[in-house]
PDB file of C-alpha atoms in Angstrom:
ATOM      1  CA  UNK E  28      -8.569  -3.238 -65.300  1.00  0.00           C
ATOM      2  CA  UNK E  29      -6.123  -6.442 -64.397  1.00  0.00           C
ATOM      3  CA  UNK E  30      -5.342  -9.143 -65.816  1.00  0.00           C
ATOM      4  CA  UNK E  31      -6.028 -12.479 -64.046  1.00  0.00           C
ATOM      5  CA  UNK E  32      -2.523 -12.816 -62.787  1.00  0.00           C
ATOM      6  CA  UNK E  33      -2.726  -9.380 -61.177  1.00  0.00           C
ATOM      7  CA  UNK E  34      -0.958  -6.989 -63.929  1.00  0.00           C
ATOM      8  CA  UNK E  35      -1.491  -4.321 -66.278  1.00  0.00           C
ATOM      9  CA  UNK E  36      -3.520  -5.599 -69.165  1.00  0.00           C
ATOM     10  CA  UNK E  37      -1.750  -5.258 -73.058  1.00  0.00           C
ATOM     11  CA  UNK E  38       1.491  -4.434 -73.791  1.00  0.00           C
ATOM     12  CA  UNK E  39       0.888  -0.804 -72.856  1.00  0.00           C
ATOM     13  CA  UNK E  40       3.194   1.246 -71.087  1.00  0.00           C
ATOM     14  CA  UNK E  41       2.920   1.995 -67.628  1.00  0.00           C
ATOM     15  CA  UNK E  42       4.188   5.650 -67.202  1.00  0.00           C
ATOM     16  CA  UNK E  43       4.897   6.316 -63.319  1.00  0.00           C
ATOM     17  CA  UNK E  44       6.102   9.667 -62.061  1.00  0.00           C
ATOM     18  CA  UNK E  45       7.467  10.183 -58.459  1.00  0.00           C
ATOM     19  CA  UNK E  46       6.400  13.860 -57.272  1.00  0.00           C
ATOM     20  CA  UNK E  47       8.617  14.585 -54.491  1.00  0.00           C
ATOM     21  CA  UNK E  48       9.156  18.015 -52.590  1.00  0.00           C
ATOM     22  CA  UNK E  49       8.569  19.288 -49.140  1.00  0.00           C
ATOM     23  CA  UNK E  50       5.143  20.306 -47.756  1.00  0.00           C
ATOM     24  CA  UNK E  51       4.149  23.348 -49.196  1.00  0.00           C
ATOM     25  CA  UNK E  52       6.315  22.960 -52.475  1.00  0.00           C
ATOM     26  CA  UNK E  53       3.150  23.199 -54.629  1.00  0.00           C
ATOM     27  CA  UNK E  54       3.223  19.265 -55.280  1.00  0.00           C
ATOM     28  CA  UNK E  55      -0.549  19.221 -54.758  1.00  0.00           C
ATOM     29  CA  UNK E  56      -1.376  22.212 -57.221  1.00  0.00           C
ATOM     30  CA  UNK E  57       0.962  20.878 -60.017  1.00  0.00           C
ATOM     31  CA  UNK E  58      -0.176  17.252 -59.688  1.00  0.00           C
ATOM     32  CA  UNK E  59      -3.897  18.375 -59.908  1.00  0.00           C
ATOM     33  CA  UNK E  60      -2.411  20.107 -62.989  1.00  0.00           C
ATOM     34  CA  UNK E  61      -1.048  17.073 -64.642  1.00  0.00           C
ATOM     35  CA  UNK E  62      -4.098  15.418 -63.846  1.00  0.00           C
ATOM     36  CA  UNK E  63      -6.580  17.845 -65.858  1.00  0.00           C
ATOM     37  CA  UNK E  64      -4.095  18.114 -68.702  1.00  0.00           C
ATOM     38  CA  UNK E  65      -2.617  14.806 -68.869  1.00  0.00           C
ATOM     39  CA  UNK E  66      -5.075  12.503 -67.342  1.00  0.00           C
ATOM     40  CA  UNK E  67      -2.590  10.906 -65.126  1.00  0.00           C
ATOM     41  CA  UNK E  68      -4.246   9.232 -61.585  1.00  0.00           C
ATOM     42  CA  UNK E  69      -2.565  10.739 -58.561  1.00  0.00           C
ATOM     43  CA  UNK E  70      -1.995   8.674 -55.841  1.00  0.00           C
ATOM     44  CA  UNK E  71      -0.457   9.428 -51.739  1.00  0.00           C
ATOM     45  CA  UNK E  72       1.749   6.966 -50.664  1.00  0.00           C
ATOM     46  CA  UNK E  73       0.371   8.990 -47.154  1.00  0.00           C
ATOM     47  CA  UNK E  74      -3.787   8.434 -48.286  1.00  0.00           C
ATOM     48  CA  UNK E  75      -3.244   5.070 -49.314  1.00  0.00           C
ATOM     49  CA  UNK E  76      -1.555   4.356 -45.662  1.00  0.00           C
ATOM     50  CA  UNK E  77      -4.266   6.325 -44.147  1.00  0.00           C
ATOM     51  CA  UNK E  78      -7.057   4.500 -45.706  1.00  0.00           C
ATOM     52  CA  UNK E  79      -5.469   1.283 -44.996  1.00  0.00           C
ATOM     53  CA  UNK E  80      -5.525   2.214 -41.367  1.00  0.00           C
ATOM     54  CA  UNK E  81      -8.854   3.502 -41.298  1.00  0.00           C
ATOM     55  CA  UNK E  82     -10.157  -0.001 -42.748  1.00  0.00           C
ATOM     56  CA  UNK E  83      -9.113  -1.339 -39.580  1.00  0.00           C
ATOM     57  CA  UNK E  84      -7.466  -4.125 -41.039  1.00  0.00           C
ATOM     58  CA  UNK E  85      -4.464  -6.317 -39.406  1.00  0.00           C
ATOM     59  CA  UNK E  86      -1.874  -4.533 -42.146  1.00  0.00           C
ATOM     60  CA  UNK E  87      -3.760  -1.017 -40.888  1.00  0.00           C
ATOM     61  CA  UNK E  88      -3.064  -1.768 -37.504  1.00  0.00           C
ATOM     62  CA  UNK E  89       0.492  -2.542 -38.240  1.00  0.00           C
ATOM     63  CA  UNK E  90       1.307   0.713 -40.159  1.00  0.00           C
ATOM     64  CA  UNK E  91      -0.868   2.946 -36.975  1.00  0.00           C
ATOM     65  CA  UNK E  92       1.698   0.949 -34.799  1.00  0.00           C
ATOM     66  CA  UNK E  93       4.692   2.055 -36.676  1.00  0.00           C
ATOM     67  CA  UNK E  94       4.030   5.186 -37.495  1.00  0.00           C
ATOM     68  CA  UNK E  95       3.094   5.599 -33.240  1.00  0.00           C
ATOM     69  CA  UNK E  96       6.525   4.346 -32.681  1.00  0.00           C
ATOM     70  CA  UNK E  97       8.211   6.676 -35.413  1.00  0.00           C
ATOM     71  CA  UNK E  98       9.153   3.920 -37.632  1.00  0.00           C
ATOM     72  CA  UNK E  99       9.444   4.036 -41.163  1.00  0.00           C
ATOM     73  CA  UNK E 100       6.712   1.503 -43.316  1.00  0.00           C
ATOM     74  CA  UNK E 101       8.227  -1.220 -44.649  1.00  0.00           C
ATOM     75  CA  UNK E 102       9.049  -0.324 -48.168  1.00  0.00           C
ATOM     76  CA  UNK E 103       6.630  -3.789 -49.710  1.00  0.00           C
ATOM     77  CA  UNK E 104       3.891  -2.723 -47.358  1.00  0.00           C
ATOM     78  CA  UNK E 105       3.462   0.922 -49.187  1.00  0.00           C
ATOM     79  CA  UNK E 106       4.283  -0.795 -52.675  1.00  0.00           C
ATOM     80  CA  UNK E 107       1.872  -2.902 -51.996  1.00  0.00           C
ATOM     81  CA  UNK E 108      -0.859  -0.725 -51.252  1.00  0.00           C
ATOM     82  CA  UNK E 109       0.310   2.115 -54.203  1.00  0.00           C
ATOM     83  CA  UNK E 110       0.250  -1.382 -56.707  1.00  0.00           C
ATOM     84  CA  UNK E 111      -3.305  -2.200 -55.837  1.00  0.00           C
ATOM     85  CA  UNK E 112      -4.357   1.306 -56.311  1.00  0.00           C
ATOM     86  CA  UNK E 113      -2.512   1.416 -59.518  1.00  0.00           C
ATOM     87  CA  UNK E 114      -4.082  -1.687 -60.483  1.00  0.00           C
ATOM     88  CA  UNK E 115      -7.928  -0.869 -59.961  1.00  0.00           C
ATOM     89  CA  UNK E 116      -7.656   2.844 -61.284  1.00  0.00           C
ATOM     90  CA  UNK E 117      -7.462   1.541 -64.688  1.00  0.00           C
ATOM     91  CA  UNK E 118      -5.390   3.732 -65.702  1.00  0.00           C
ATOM     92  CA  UNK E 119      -2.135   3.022 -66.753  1.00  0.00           C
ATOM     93  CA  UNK E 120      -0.274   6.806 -65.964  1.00  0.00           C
ATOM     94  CA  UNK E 121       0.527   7.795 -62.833  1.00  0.00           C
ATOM     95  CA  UNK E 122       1.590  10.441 -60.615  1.00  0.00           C
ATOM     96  CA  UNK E 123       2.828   8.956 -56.950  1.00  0.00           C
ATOM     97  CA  UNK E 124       3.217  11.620 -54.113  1.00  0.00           C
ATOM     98  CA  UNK E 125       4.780  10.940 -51.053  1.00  0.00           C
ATOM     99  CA  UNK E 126       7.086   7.929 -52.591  1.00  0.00           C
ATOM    100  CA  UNK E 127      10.116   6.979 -52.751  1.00  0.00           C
ATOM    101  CA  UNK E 128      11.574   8.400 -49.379  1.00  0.00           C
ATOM    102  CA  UNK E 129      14.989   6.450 -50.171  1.00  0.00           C
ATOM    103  CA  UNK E 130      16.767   5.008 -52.488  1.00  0.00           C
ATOM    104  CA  UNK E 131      15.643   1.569 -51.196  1.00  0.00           C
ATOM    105  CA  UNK E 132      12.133   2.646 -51.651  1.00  0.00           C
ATOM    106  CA  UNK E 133      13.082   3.213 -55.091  1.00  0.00           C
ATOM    107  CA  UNK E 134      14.679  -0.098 -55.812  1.00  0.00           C
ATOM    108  CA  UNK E 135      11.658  -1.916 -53.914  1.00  0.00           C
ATOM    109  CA  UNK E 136       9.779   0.025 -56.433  1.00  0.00           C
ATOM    110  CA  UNK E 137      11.200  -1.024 -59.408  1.00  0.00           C
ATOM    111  CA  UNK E 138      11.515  -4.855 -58.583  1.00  0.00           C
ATOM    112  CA  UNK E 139       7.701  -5.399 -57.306  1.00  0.00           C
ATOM    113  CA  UNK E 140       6.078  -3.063 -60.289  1.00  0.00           C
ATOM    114  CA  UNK E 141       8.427  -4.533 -62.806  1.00  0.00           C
ATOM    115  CA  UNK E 142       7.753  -8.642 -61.641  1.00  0.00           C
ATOM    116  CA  UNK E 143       4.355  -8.242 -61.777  1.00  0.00           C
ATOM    117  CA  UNK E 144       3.496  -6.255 -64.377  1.00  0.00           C
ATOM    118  CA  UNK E 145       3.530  -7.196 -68.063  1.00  0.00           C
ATOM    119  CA  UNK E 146       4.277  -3.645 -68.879  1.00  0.00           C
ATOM    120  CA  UNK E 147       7.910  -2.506 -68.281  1.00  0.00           C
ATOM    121  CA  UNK E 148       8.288   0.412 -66.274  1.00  0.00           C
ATOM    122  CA  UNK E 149      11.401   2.958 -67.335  1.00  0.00           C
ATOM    123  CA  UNK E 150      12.673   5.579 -64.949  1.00  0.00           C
ATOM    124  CA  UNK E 151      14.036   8.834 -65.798  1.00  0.00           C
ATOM    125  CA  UNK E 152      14.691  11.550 -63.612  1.00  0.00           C
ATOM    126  CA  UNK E 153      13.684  15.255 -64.007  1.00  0.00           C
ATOM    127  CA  UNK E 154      14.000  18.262 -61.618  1.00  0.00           C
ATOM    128  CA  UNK E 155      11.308  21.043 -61.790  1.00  0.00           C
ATOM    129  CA  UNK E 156      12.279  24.403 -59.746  1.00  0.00           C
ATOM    130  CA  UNK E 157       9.425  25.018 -57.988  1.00  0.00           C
ATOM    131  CA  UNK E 158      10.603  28.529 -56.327  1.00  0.00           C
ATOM    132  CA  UNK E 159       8.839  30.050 -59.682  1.00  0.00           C
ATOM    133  CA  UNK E 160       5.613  31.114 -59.785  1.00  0.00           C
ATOM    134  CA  UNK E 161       2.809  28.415 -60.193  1.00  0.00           C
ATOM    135  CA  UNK E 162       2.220  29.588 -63.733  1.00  0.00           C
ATOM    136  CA  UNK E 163       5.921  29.319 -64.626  1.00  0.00           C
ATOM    137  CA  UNK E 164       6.530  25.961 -62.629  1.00  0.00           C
ATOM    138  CA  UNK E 165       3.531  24.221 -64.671  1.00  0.00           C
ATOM    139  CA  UNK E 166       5.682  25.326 -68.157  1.00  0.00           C
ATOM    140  CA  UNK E 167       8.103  23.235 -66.748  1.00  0.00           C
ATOM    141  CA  UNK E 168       5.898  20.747 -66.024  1.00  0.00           C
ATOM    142  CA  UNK E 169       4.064  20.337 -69.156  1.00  0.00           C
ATOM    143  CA  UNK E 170       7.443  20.247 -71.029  1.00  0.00           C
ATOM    144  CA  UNK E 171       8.246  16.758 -69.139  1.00  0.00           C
ATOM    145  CA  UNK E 172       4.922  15.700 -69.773  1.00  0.00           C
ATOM    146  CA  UNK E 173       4.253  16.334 -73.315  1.00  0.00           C
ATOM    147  CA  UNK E 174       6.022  13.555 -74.994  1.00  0.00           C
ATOM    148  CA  UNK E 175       4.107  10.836 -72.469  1.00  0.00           C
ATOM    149  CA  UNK E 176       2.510   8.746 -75.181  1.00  0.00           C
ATOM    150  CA  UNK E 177       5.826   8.410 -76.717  1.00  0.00           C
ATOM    151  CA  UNK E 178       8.224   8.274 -74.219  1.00  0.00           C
ATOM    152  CA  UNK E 179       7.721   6.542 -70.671  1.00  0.00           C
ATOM    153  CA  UNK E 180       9.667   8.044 -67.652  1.00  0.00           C
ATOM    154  CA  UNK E 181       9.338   8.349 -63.683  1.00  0.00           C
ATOM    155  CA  UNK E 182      10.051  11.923 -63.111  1.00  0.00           C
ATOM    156  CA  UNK E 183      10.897  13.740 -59.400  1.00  0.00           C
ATOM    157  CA  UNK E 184       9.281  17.215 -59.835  1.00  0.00           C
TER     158      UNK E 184
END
């Protein structure tokens, strides 16, 4: 659901939330959360890099060569592949795992979404203690998300 210069169609806003956390955090159990309740599209930064190298493509090949050499991804290259995702889920809320790793991630971010998109994309920042129990975390959770059609924001969980 694009437009034919490759952006979001209307003047909807684009809500994007970073989930970041380390590996067994319960990112994966909240975001399917969000998902069900919220109807938010989750998307890997580490799938979409995966797929990409599965396709065998020249940019796949690139990224299996990097990651072989423990090298980072160019930020563009992942933005690139999270932006086309973003683009043909036609949805326009979305929950990205695995992304930003830095703050120039971030910035890369914000500058390729918000050029080519004609929906403006507004970061906030939220923190979500996930020691708690699942049931308690996803309270948290929903009180960041419950104002989405009203307020857009970027949240790290």
């Amino acid at each position: 659901m694009q437009d034919v210069n490759g952006s979001f169609p209307g003047d909807n806003k684009i809500i994007v939330v970073f989930v970041l956390g380390g590996p067994g955090s319960g990112k994966g159990t909240q975001c399917t959360r969000i998902v069900e309740n919220f109807g938010f599209t989750h998307l890997s930064a580490g799938d979409l890099l995966r797929a990409e190298i599965k396709s065998g493509s020249e940019n796949g090949t690139m990224i299996s060569n990097m990651i072989k050499e423990g090298k980072i991804v160019p930020s563009e290259v992942t933005i690139n592949l999270l932006q086309k995702a973003m683009l043909e889920s036609g949805n326009d809320k979305f929950l990205i795992d695995g992304f930003p790793r830095n703050e120039e991630n971030r910035a890369a971010f914000e500058n390729v979404v918000n050029k080519k998109s004609s929906a403006r994309v507004v970061l906030s920042y939220d923190l979500v203690d996930a020691l708690k129990p699942i049931d308690e975390v996803f309270e948290s959770v929903k009180a960041i998300f419950a104002p989405f059609h009203t307020k857009v924001r970027s949240s790290f969980i």
